[in-house]
Amino acid sequence: MKNTFRIHTKEYLEQPVYSAALAVFRFIFGIMLCGGVVRFWLRGWIDELYIQPKYFFHYYGFEWVPHPGNYTYLLFFVCGVSAFFFALGLLYRLSAVILFLTFTWIELLDKTNYLNHYYFVSLVLFLMIWLPANANLSLDGLLKPTLLKRQIPRWTTGSIRLMLGIVYCYAGLAKLNSDWLLEAMPLRLWLPAKNDMPLIGFLFNKVWVAYGFSWFGAIYDLTVPFFLLYRKTRPYAFIAVVVFHVATSMLFPIGMFPYIMILSAIIFFDSADIETIVRKCKNYFTNLPVAMGHDMFTFAPLRRSAVVVLFAVFFVIQLVFPWRYLLMPGELFWTEEGYRFSWRVMLMEKTGYAQYVVKDGATGRKIAVNNNDFLTRNQEKMMATQPDFLLQYAHILKEHYSKTGMTDPQVYATVYVGLNGRRSRLFADTSVNLAAEKDAFSHNGWILEYKDKIYGL
Amino acid sequence: MKKWILITMLPAILMVAAVGCKKENDNSNDNNNSSFDRGAMLANYADNYVIPAYADMTGKLSTLKTKTDAFIAAPDESKLAETRAAWKAAYLTWQETDLLEFGPEASISLRNYINTYPVTVSKVNGNIAAGSYDLEQFGNKDAQGFPALDYLLTGIATSDAAIVSFYTTDAQAANRKLYLQAIVNKMVAKVGAVQTAWTTYRSTFVANTATDAGSSLSLMTNAFVLYYERYLRSGKIGLPAGAMTGVAAGELTEAYYTPTLSKELAQAALNSVGKFYNGFGYSNNLDGIGFHDYMKAIGTKDDNGKLMADVINTELDEAKNSLGGLTATIRDGVTTQRTEVLNIYQQLQEVVPLFKVDMVSAFGISITYTDNDGD
């Protein structure tokens, strides 16, 4: 019984699908990323986010990541060019590796700029490195036609689908909490801010609309990957994808994310349909390097085993890692210990305010810190609600005041945080010298307990 | 198979939804739609507060100018007293306009020219001795405005007779008179420029009903909260008291040379914060649509079910009461009645998170200017 299941699974995963699907996905994804880099550059964000700040907040375990300073422009340039090569399928494996490394490097520079969709992009790029995405519609194939293969094993596109499915499902699961479902928070705060939109704006004043959006959002996230998989529901599901993401892009400043999600959903289309379209294009653009025969891409046995093990480990981590918050005491939304990298998107309204005081350990003299002297406004905003930022900032202050001649600077913070419309309250123990606390992958004892309870996942 | 799971899940989901909605109805807040109208709120602030406030300020400064000119023409003790009275009246009115540093006021950074304290006496005297100066220069911001007038009209000598002599017999009398006049003229010009700018800015301000970083609501709220925290709480009480450093610094008090006035100024400032928060009319105190109404419409509550909109008023009242209870001047109180002054600071401080966190998040104001997926 078990064995037949294994054989069936294996056969299913190895079934041929048309490589055009993965190639089109590669092209779209690469172009989007290339466009994203250009957009970032033109808006002056490289300077604003990576050159201007005096300090950067690093991720736990990634303190060693070097900051290229003014060469950050070069880093973005290489990232953009590799995305372009990636899109065209030129020197595919090399450009995929470089794109993954440069993109991830940029994300690791400052966690102030953490966005779930950047993390998503890094993960997809990691998968793409190992997939034969240049087996069709690629310049590599134009240069070396034997590379072109019309078919690839199902698990290749399947792994991208699975990744997207995890993103949606986990985002949906994260919405199954009392604030989201029973209080319509935070949409109840966010929607009225958009009530000046033409035609539909007045609706955002209504509480029931916030409830409707919350519930629709949760059900959408939890179900849409399944409806996309099922042939009969797929067209409707894709319409829902477009409507949902266009609506979020109109309501919230979330940049390219909605469009990346809409176009990524193309991977759920039947590969035969995509192939048909590609072949029609070939009629108009005869030079298009389209795989014609009936060849199937096959991995060398050793490489196949390696990739299978790698992907298995990858997806186990993906499935387990978002649950790490269960190991930490305290309310997740309050402590945010285990909040990132878990597909918790647009889930809470959290605002904070932090006043630091540095005390000379020898003289007892105290200095009130003006955060703007050290941090950008964006960094300050992030710092004021998240414990790992609060701690790292305390260490930045300690180092700074040590250099200016203070003996054993002690750093104390008065932090108030408001969560999902509840009254703000003291976040951290004001009597703890934060400069003496260590950042660790465990609970921070100096965070004050959250009195209210948010039920659910 | 998957479809069936979903179909069976749906009724369960709908049931929970119904429960959720029912719970909502129990404590339903009658969302008065007009309170949600940011355009109406902005219009109320522009027409009933900002514009009348600048008109009043202009009037007070014009009186100050008349009195100053008369004093300069023939300095004597009674004209000195009249000038001082005009200065005091204008200074109290300034406390009601100081919180408006958004739009035209922000673009010319009015506050810096009008009320940078403590005054740097050496700069004032240096300018007088030199006989030429550019008050527009940022380096001269602590040598002009109300604090410089405080020094020139009150702080320069201990008796009125002695003060007058600085404008009559003193070697620098002529230059000093010109400097006094230049300062007042500068204030008249600066406030006048803002008043004029508002006649055109008004429509821009009211039309921008968005909530993004450059929107009217965001600019106004940011200016208001910044004012409360930095210029009222810290400037008027925190810094002189050394609330954060533990060392009193009475020399940092507003109206340092007229210590009896410092508390009155702080009270006027705190009153205007309450008035502005509630959307009251500047001259008639009529209740218009303001931050309070907007917060009430959003309907956030504290743990006891009290509207956060009202919690803010309660806390502001407590701060007003504790400030009103101070018997000493702020300048002396920071050392002689230190506990009371620190308590006032604490009361003022308790409103800061309410404005900076609770109000700002209820308004859905974004202070970011880059992408943010909210987490």
mmCIF file of C-alpha atoms in Angstrom, chain B residues 19-348:
data_model
loop_
_atom_site.group_PDB
_atom_site.id
_atom_site.type_symbol
_atom_site.label_atom_id
_atom_site.label_comp_id
_atom_site.label_asym_id
_atom_site.label_seq_id
_atom_site.Cartn_x
_atom_site.Cartn_y
_atom_site.Cartn_z
ATOM 1 C CA VAL B 19 -21.599 35.980 15.754
ATOM 2 C CA GLY B 20 -18.876 38.469 15.021
ATOM 3 C CA CYS B 21 -21.315 40.927 13.495
ATOM 4 C CA LYS B 22 -23.745 40.546 16.345
ATOM 5 C CA LYS B 23 -21.048 41.338 18.841
ATOM 6 C CA GLU B 24 -20.304 44.412 16.822
ATOM 7 C CA ASN B 25 -23.890 45.633 16.992
ATOM 8 C CA ASP B 26 -23.868 45.431 20.769
ATOM 9 C CA ASN B 27 -21.342 48.158 21.152
ATOM 10 C CA SER B 28 -22.073 49.848 17.883
ATOM 11 C CA ASN B 29 -20.885 53.369 17.628
ATOM 12 C CA ASP B 30 -23.176 55.497 15.589
ATOM 13 C CA ASN B 31 -20.772 56.379 12.879
ATOM 14 C CA ASN B 32 -21.786 59.860 12.110
ATOM 15 C CA ASN B 33 -20.743 60.133 8.512
ATOM 16 C CA SER B 34 -20.086 63.848 8.631
ATOM 17 C CA SER B 35 -17.461 63.205 11.310
ATOM 18 C CA PHE B 36 -15.689 60.969 8.836
ATOM 19 C CA ASP B 37 -15.545 63.752 6.298
ATOM 20 C CA ARG B 38 -11.946 64.890 6.289
ATOM 21 C CA GLY B 39 -12.743 67.703 3.887
ATOM 22 C CA ALA B 40 -15.222 69.199 6.363
ATOM 23 C CA MET B 41 -12.738 68.779 9.186
ATOM 24 C CA LEU B 42 -9.977 70.500 7.225
ATOM 25 C CA ALA B 43 -12.343 73.324 6.291
ATOM 26 C CA ASN B 44 -13.269 73.787 9.937
ATOM 27 C CA TYR B 45 -9.628 73.976 10.955
ATOM 28 C CA ALA B 46 -8.727 76.376 8.168
ATOM 29 C CA ASP B 47 -11.721 78.708 8.432
ATOM 30 C CA ASN B 48 -12.494 78.632 12.128
ATOM 31 C CA TYR B 49 -9.083 78.232 13.662
ATOM 32 C CA VAL B 50 -6.060 78.915 11.487
ATOM 33 C CA ILE B 51 -7.248 81.954 9.566
ATOM 34 C CA PRO B 52 -8.827 83.770 12.567
ATOM 35 C CA ALA B 53 -5.772 82.891 14.675
ATOM 36 C CA TYR B 54 -3.416 84.571 12.213
ATOM 37 C CA ALA B 55 -5.756 87.538 11.936
ATOM 38 C CA ASP B 56 -5.625 87.898 15.725
ATOM 39 C CA MET B 57 -1.856 87.454 15.765
ATOM 40 C CA THR B 58 -1.439 90.092 13.077
ATOM 41 C CA GLY B 59 -3.631 92.469 15.072
ATOM 42 C CA LYS B 60 -1.672 91.902 18.281
ATOM 43 C CA LEU B 61 1.634 92.434 16.501
ATOM 44 C CA SER B 62 0.317 95.578 14.878
ATOM 45 C CA THR B 63 -0.529 96.963 18.350
ATOM 46 C CA LEU B 64 2.937 95.930 19.502
ATOM 47 C CA LYS B 65 4.432 97.786 16.558
ATOM 48 C CA THR B 66 2.427 100.948 17.307
ATOM 49 C CA LYS B 67 3.481 100.876 20.975
ATOM 50 C CA THR B 68 7.095 100.122 20.115
ATOM 51 C CA ASP B 69 7.243 102.949 17.587
ATOM 52 C CA ALA B 70 5.789 105.349 20.148
ATOM 53 C CA PHE B 71 8.298 104.192 22.765
ATOM 54 C CA ILE B 72 11.187 104.616 20.377
ATOM 55 C CA ALA B 73 10.037 108.098 19.370
ATOM 56 C CA ALA B 74 10.121 109.293 22.980
ATOM 57 C CA PRO B 75 11.153 106.593 25.472
ATOM 58 C CA ASP B 76 9.625 106.841 28.941
ATOM 59 C CA GLU B 77 8.431 104.485 31.631
ATOM 60 C CA SER B 78 4.736 104.628 30.783
ATOM 61 C CA LYS B 79 5.359 103.885 27.099
ATOM 62 C CA LEU B 80 7.694 101.105 28.172
ATOM 63 C CA ALA B 81 4.859 99.614 30.252
ATOM 64 C CA GLU B 82 2.470 99.915 27.323
ATOM 65 C CA THR B 83 4.934 98.235 24.969
ATOM 66 C CA ARG B 84 5.464 95.466 27.454
ATOM 67 C CA ALA B 85 1.707 94.959 27.839
ATOM 68 C CA ALA B 86 1.378 94.715 24.050
ATOM 69 C CA TRP B 87 4.292 92.267 24.013
ATOM 70 C CA LYS B 88 2.613 90.148 26.656
ATOM 71 C CA ALA B 89 -0.736 90.123 24.834
ATOM 72 C CA ALA B 90 0.960 89.135 21.575
ATOM 73 C CA TYR B 91 3.040 86.468 23.324
ATOM 74 C CA LEU B 92 -0.102 84.893 24.790
ATOM 75 C CA THR B 93 -1.762 84.919 21.377
ATOM 76 C CA TRP B 94 1.339 83.342 19.889
ATOM 77 C CA GLN B 95 0.705 80.324 22.128
ATOM 78 C CA GLU B 96 -2.453 79.708 20.140
ATOM 79 C CA THR B 97 -0.771 79.921 16.748
ATOM 80 C CA ASP B 98 2.476 78.162 17.606
ATOM 81 C CA LEU B 99 0.911 74.723 17.072
ATOM 82 C CA LEU B 100 0.096 75.560 13.461
ATOM 83 C CA GLU B 101 3.501 74.919 11.924
ATOM 84 C CA PHE B 102 2.285 73.243 8.759
ATOM 85 C CA GLY B 103 1.766 74.633 5.285
ATOM 86 C CA PRO B 104 3.005 78.230 4.917
ATOM 87 C CA GLU B 105 4.169 78.469 8.514
ATOM 88 C CA ALA B 106 6.383 75.419 8.088
ATOM 89 C CA SER B 107 7.828 76.584 4.786
ATOM 90 C CA ILE B 108 9.153 79.792 6.349
ATOM 91 C CA SER B 109 9.796 78.089 9.717
ATOM 92 C CA LEU B 110 7.966 80.837 11.557
ATOM 93 C CA ARG B 111 8.533 79.430 15.032
ATOM 94 C CA ASN B 112 12.283 79.812 14.715
ATOM 95 C CA TYR B 113 11.986 83.521 14.046
ATOM 96 C CA ILE B 114 9.273 84.250 16.572
ATOM 97 C CA ASN B 115 10.075 82.222 19.628
ATOM 98 C CA THR B 116 13.536 80.665 19.848
ATOM 99 C CA TYR B 117 14.513 80.665 23.498
ATOM 100 C CA PRO B 118 16.609 81.126 25.488
ATOM 101 C CA VAL B 119 17.684 84.358 23.818
ATOM 102 C CA THR B 120 21.430 84.684 23.319
ATOM 103 C CA VAL B 121 22.098 88.044 24.933
ATOM 104 C CA SER B 122 25.618 88.346 23.549
ATOM 105 C CA LYS B 123 24.221 88.036 20.021
ATOM 106 C CA VAL B 124 21.613 90.715 20.685
ATOM 107 C CA ASN B 125 24.213 93.087 22.078
ATOM 108 C CA GLY B 126 26.655 92.203 19.336
ATOM 109 C CA ASN B 127 24.097 93.052 16.663
ATOM 110 C CA ILE B 128 23.263 96.327 18.432
ATOM 111 C CA ALA B 129 26.899 97.293 18.674
ATOM 112 C CA ALA B 130 27.566 96.378 15.056
ATOM 113 C CA GLY B 131 24.541 98.320 13.888
ATOM 114 C CA SER B 132 24.088 95.993 10.925
ATOM 115 C CA TYR B 133 22.573 92.538 10.961
ATOM 116 C CA ASP B 134 20.480 90.219 8.869
ATOM 117 C CA LEU B 135 17.569 88.941 10.944
ATOM 118 C CA GLU B 136 16.648 86.605 8.126
ATOM 119 C CA GLN B 137 19.818 84.623 8.776
ATOM 120 C CA PHE B 138 19.266 81.447 10.684
ATOM 121 C CA GLY B 139 22.205 82.271 12.954
ATOM 122 C CA ASN B 140 20.204 85.216 14.303
ATOM 123 C CA LYS B 141 17.141 83.211 15.263
ATOM 124 C CA ASP B 142 18.068 83.308 18.956
ATOM 125 C CA ALA B 143 18.581 87.080 18.827
ATOM 126 C CA GLN B 144 15.059 88.080 17.812
ATOM 127 C CA GLY B 145 11.373 87.407 18.394
ATOM 128 C CA PHE B 146 9.550 87.413 21.725
ATOM 129 C CA PRO B 147 12.549 86.207 23.787
ATOM 130 C CA ALA B 148 14.779 89.020 22.499
ATOM 131 C CA LEU B 149 12.015 91.510 23.281
ATOM 132 C CA ASP B 150 11.747 90.008 26.765
ATOM 133 C CA TYR B 151 15.384 90.837 27.275
ATOM 134 C CA LEU B 152 15.260 94.280 25.688
ATOM 135 C CA LEU B 153 12.069 95.403 27.429
ATOM 136 C CA THR B 154 12.558 93.731 30.807
ATOM 137 C CA GLY B 155 15.793 91.834 31.274
ATOM 138 C CA ILE B 156 18.252 94.531 30.303
ATOM 139 C CA ALA B 157 18.138 96.262 33.713
ATOM 140 C CA THR B 158 16.457 95.821 37.077
ATOM 141 C CA SER B 159 14.316 98.956 37.244
ATOM 142 C CA ASP B 160 12.098 100.578 34.635
ATOM 143 C CA ALA B 161 14.003 103.822 34.984
ATOM 144 C CA ALA B 162 17.256 102.021 34.275
ATOM 145 C CA ILE B 163 15.704 100.230 31.297
ATOM 146 C CA VAL B 164 14.502 103.504 29.803
ATOM 147 C CA SER B 165 17.984 104.939 30.163
ATOM 148 C CA PHE B 166 19.261 102.204 27.860
ATOM 149 C CA TYR B 167 17.094 103.829 25.174
ATOM 150 C CA THR B 168 17.888 107.418 26.058
ATOM 151 C CA THR B 169 21.283 108.091 27.578
ATOM 152 C CA ASP B 170 23.163 104.896 26.902
ATOM 153 C CA ALA B 171 25.949 105.080 24.322
ATOM 154 C CA GLN B 172 24.184 102.424 22.213
ATOM 155 C CA ALA B 173 20.707 103.938 22.704
ATOM 156 C CA ALA B 174 20.210 104.863 19.047
ATOM 157 C CA ASN B 175 21.302 101.469 17.744
ATOM 158 C CA ARG B 176 19.271 99.694 20.417
ATOM 159 C CA LYS B 177 16.103 101.540 19.435
ATOM 160 C CA LEU B 178 16.650 100.571 15.818
ATOM 161 C CA TYR B 179 17.232 96.946 16.791
ATOM 162 C CA LEU B 180 14.066 96.886 18.900
ATOM 163 C CA GLN B 181 12.136 98.242 15.990
ATOM 164 C CA ALA B 182 13.783 95.852 13.524
ATOM 165 C CA ILE B 183 12.796 92.859 15.630
ATOM 166 C CA VAL B 184 9.175 93.939 15.837
ATOM 167 C CA ASN B 185 9.082 94.702 12.126
ATOM 168 C CA LYS B 186 10.538 91.303 11.371
ATOM 169 C CA MET B 187 7.812 89.611 13.413
ATOM 170 C CA VAL B 188 5.124 91.663 11.686
ATOM 171 C CA ALA B 189 6.556 90.767 8.296
ATOM 172 C CA LYS B 190 6.922 87.053 9.044
ATOM 173 C CA VAL B 191 3.432 86.598 10.473
ATOM 174 C CA GLY B 192 1.985 88.789 7.733
ATOM 175 C CA ALA B 193 3.594 86.561 5.110
ATOM 176 C CA VAL B 194 2.013 83.470 6.636
ATOM 177 C CA GLN B 195 -1.360 85.160 6.876
ATOM 178 C CA THR B 196 -1.213 86.162 3.222
ATOM 179 C CA ALA B 197 -0.054 82.712 2.150
ATOM 180 C CA TRP B 198 -3.047 81.122 3.856
ATOM 181 C CA THR B 199 -5.471 83.034 1.632
ATOM 182 C CA THR B 200 -4.270 80.945 -1.304
ATOM 183 C CA TYR B 201 -3.143 77.832 0.599
ATOM 184 C CA ARG B 202 -6.579 77.432 2.151
ATOM 185 C CA SER B 203 -8.119 75.796 -0.924
ATOM 186 C CA THR B 204 -5.140 73.482 -1.448
ATOM 187 C CA PHE B 205 -5.297 72.505 2.182
ATOM 188 C CA VAL B 206 -8.997 71.709 2.227
ATOM 189 C CA ALA B 207 -8.940 69.891 -1.111
ATOM 190 C CA ASN B 208 -6.190 67.452 -0.098
ATOM 191 C CA THR B 209 -8.332 64.944 1.790
ATOM 192 C CA ALA B 210 -5.950 62.000 1.460
ATOM 193 C CA THR B 211 -4.073 60.389 4.336
ATOM 194 C CA ASP B 212 -0.680 59.775 2.775
ATOM 195 C CA ALA B 213 2.528 61.430 3.913
ATOM 196 C CA GLY B 214 1.984 64.721 2.068
ATOM 197 C CA SER B 215 -1.727 65.026 2.850
ATOM 198 C CA SER B 216 -3.202 67.910 4.829
ATOM 199 C CA LEU B 217 -4.317 65.663 7.671
ATOM 200 C CA SER B 218 -0.882 64.094 7.917
ATOM 201 C CA LEU B 219 0.951 67.435 7.817
ATOM 202 C CA MET B 220 -1.397 69.000 10.350
ATOM 203 C CA THR B 221 -1.365 66.042 12.741
ATOM 204 C CA ASN B 222 2.388 65.644 12.544
ATOM 205 C CA ALA B 223 2.858 69.354 13.239
ATOM 206 C CA PHE B 224 0.409 69.228 16.133
ATOM 207 C CA VAL B 225 1.957 66.163 17.760
ATOM 208 C CA LEU B 226 5.485 67.434 17.237
ATOM 209 C CA TYR B 227 4.513 70.752 18.796
ATOM 210 C CA TYR B 228 2.958 69.109 21.795
ATOM 211 C CA GLU B 229 5.882 66.831 22.465
ATOM 212 C CA ARG B 230 8.842 69.014 21.644
ATOM 213 C CA TYR B 231 7.742 72.601 22.167
ATOM 214 C CA LEU B 232 5.104 72.291 24.848
ATOM 215 C CA ARG B 233 6.050 69.296 27.006
ATOM 216 C CA SER B 234 9.811 69.555 26.543
ATOM 217 C CA GLY B 235 10.253 73.230 25.705
ATOM 218 C CA LYS B 236 8.075 74.732 28.389
ATOM 219 C CA ILE B 237 8.496 72.202 31.214
ATOM 220 C CA GLY B 238 10.772 69.268 30.433
ATOM 221 C CA LEU B 239 13.966 71.079 29.489
ATOM 222 C CA PRO B 240 13.874 73.716 32.287
ATOM 223 C CA ALA B 241 13.014 70.981 34.774
ATOM 224 C CA GLY B 242 15.694 68.673 33.393
ATOM 225 C CA ALA B 243 13.082 65.933 33.411
ATOM 226 C CA MET B 244 15.249 63.596 31.415
ATOM 227 C CA THR B 245 18.679 64.691 32.540
ATOM 228 C CA GLY B 246 17.886 65.089 36.226
ATOM 229 C CA VAL B 247 19.484 68.531 36.326
ATOM 230 C CA ALA B 248 17.254 71.623 36.598
ATOM 231 C CA ALA B 249 17.987 74.346 34.046
ATOM 232 C CA GLY B 250 15.837 77.357 34.942
ATOM 233 C CA GLU B 251 17.703 79.472 32.391
ATOM 234 C CA LEU B 252 15.894 77.569 29.641
ATOM 235 C CA THR B 253 12.472 78.825 30.745
ATOM 236 C CA GLU B 254 10.270 80.642 28.273
ATOM 237 C CA ALA B 255 9.954 84.383 29.121
ATOM 238 C CA TYR B 256 12.928 84.013 31.421
ATOM 239 C CA TYR B 257 13.058 87.736 32.300
ATOM 240 C CA THR B 258 9.338 87.834 33.045
ATOM 241 C CA PRO B 259 9.059 84.725 35.211
ATOM 242 C CA THR B 260 5.479 85.452 36.258
ATOM 243 C CA LEU B 261 4.465 84.975 32.627
ATOM 244 C CA SER B 262 6.002 81.554 31.966
ATOM 245 C CA LYS B 263 3.217 79.594 33.608
ATOM 246 C CA GLU B 264 0.559 81.682 31.875
ATOM 247 C CA LEU B 265 2.195 81.000 28.522
ATOM 248 C CA ALA B 266 2.307 77.270 29.202
ATOM 249 C CA GLN B 267 -1.328 77.335 30.264
ATOM 250 C CA ALA B 268 -2.349 79.228 27.147
ATOM 251 C CA ALA B 269 -0.450 76.709 25.046
ATOM 252 C CA LEU B 270 -2.058 73.740 26.759
ATOM 253 C CA ASN B 271 -5.510 75.281 26.437
ATOM 254 C CA SER B 272 -5.048 75.840 22.757
ATOM 255 C CA VAL B 273 -3.923 72.223 22.318
ATOM 256 C CA GLY B 274 -7.234 71.124 23.861
ATOM 257 C CA LYS B 275 -9.177 73.638 21.830
ATOM 258 C CA PHE B 276 -7.533 72.585 18.605
ATOM 259 C CA TYR B 277 -7.902 68.877 19.351
ATOM 260 C CA ASN B 278 -11.627 69.344 19.848
ATOM 261 C CA GLY B 279 -12.013 71.465 16.736
ATOM 262 C CA PHE B 280 -13.329 74.519 18.603
ATOM 263 C CA GLY B 281 -13.514 77.810 16.786
ATOM 264 C CA TYR B 282 -10.602 80.141 17.506
ATOM 265 C CA SER B 283 -12.605 83.198 18.458
ATOM 266 C CA ASN B 284 -16.037 81.830 19.357
ATOM 267 C CA ASN B 285 -15.113 78.435 20.857
ATOM 268 C CA LEU B 286 -17.954 76.840 18.894
ATOM 269 C CA ASP B 287 -17.596 73.091 18.571
ATOM 270 C CA GLY B 288 -16.660 72.186 14.998
ATOM 271 C CA ILE B 289 -15.402 68.945 13.460
ATOM 272 C CA GLY B 290 -11.949 68.235 14.836
ATOM 273 C CA PHE B 291 -9.552 65.454 15.768
ATOM 274 C CA HIS B 292 -11.849 64.480 18.633
ATOM 275 C CA ASP B 293 -14.820 63.945 16.337
ATOM 276 C CA TYR B 294 -12.756 62.061 13.805
ATOM 277 C CA MET B 295 -11.381 59.740 16.479
ATOM 278 C CA LYS B 296 -14.850 59.273 17.875
ATOM 279 C CA ALA B 297 -16.065 58.249 14.440
ATOM 280 C CA ILE B 298 -13.257 55.686 14.141
ATOM 281 C CA GLY B 299 -14.382 54.530 17.571
ATOM 282 C CA THR B 300 -11.246 53.114 19.208
ATOM 283 C CA LYS B 301 -11.689 52.430 22.923
ATOM 284 C CA ASP B 302 -9.575 51.742 25.978
ATOM 285 C CA ASP B 303 -9.856 48.599 28.129
ATOM 286 C CA ASN B 304 -12.810 50.018 30.024
ATOM 287 C CA GLY B 305 -14.758 50.702 26.863
ATOM 288 C CA LYS B 306 -14.215 54.431 27.063
ATOM 289 C CA LEU B 307 -13.706 56.140 23.727
ATOM 290 C CA MET B 308 -10.057 57.004 23.174
ATOM 291 C CA ALA B 309 -11.294 60.328 21.814
ATOM 292 C CA ASP B 310 -12.573 61.126 25.327
ATOM 293 C CA VAL B 311 -9.623 59.553 27.141
ATOM 294 C CA ILE B 312 -7.401 62.159 25.512
ATOM 295 C CA ASN B 313 -9.596 64.980 26.831
ATOM 296 C CA THR B 314 -9.546 63.508 30.329
ATOM 297 C CA GLU B 315 -5.763 63.230 30.326
ATOM 298 C CA LEU B 316 -5.384 66.740 28.908
ATOM 299 C CA ASP B 317 -7.620 68.062 31.699
ATOM 300 C CA GLU B 318 -5.464 66.343 34.299
ATOM 301 C CA ALA B 319 -2.397 67.971 32.825
ATOM 302 C CA LYS B 320 -4.156 71.362 32.841
ATOM 303 C CA ASN B 321 -5.125 70.930 36.485
ATOM 304 C CA SER B 322 -1.677 69.995 37.630
ATOM 305 C CA LEU B 323 -0.162 72.903 35.708
ATOM 306 C CA GLY B 324 -2.768 75.259 37.179
ATOM 307 C CA GLY B 325 -1.880 74.035 40.670
ATOM 308 C CA LEU B 326 1.699 75.229 40.490
ATOM 309 C CA THR B 327 2.132 78.181 42.841
ATOM 310 C CA ALA B 328 5.700 79.092 41.969
ATOM 311 C CA THR B 329 6.917 80.361 38.613
ATOM 312 C CA ILE B 330 8.310 77.707 36.308
ATOM 313 C CA ARG B 331 11.758 79.327 36.386
ATOM 314 C CA ASP B 332 12.021 79.057 40.159
ATOM 315 C CA GLY B 333 9.714 76.071 40.549
ATOM 316 C CA VAL B 334 12.117 73.738 38.764
ATOM 317 C CA THR B 335 14.303 73.957 41.857
ATOM 318 C CA THR B 336 12.006 75.149 44.674
ATOM 319 C CA GLN B 337 8.960 73.015 43.799
ATOM 320 C CA ARG B 338 10.723 70.320 41.870
ATOM 321 C CA THR B 339 8.324 67.496 42.749
ATOM 322 C CA GLU B 340 5.314 69.493 41.551
ATOM 323 C CA VAL B 341 7.017 70.537 38.324
ATOM 324 C CA LEU B 342 8.126 66.975 37.593
ATOM 325 C CA ASN B 343 4.575 65.848 38.248
ATOM 326 C CA ILE B 344 3.315 68.389 35.712
ATOM 327 C CA TYR B 345 5.850 67.014 33.261
ATOM 328 C CA GLN B 346 4.610 63.498 33.953
ATOM 329 C CA GLN B 347 1.008 64.537 33.337
ATOM 330 C CA LEU B 348 1.984 66.208 30.080
#
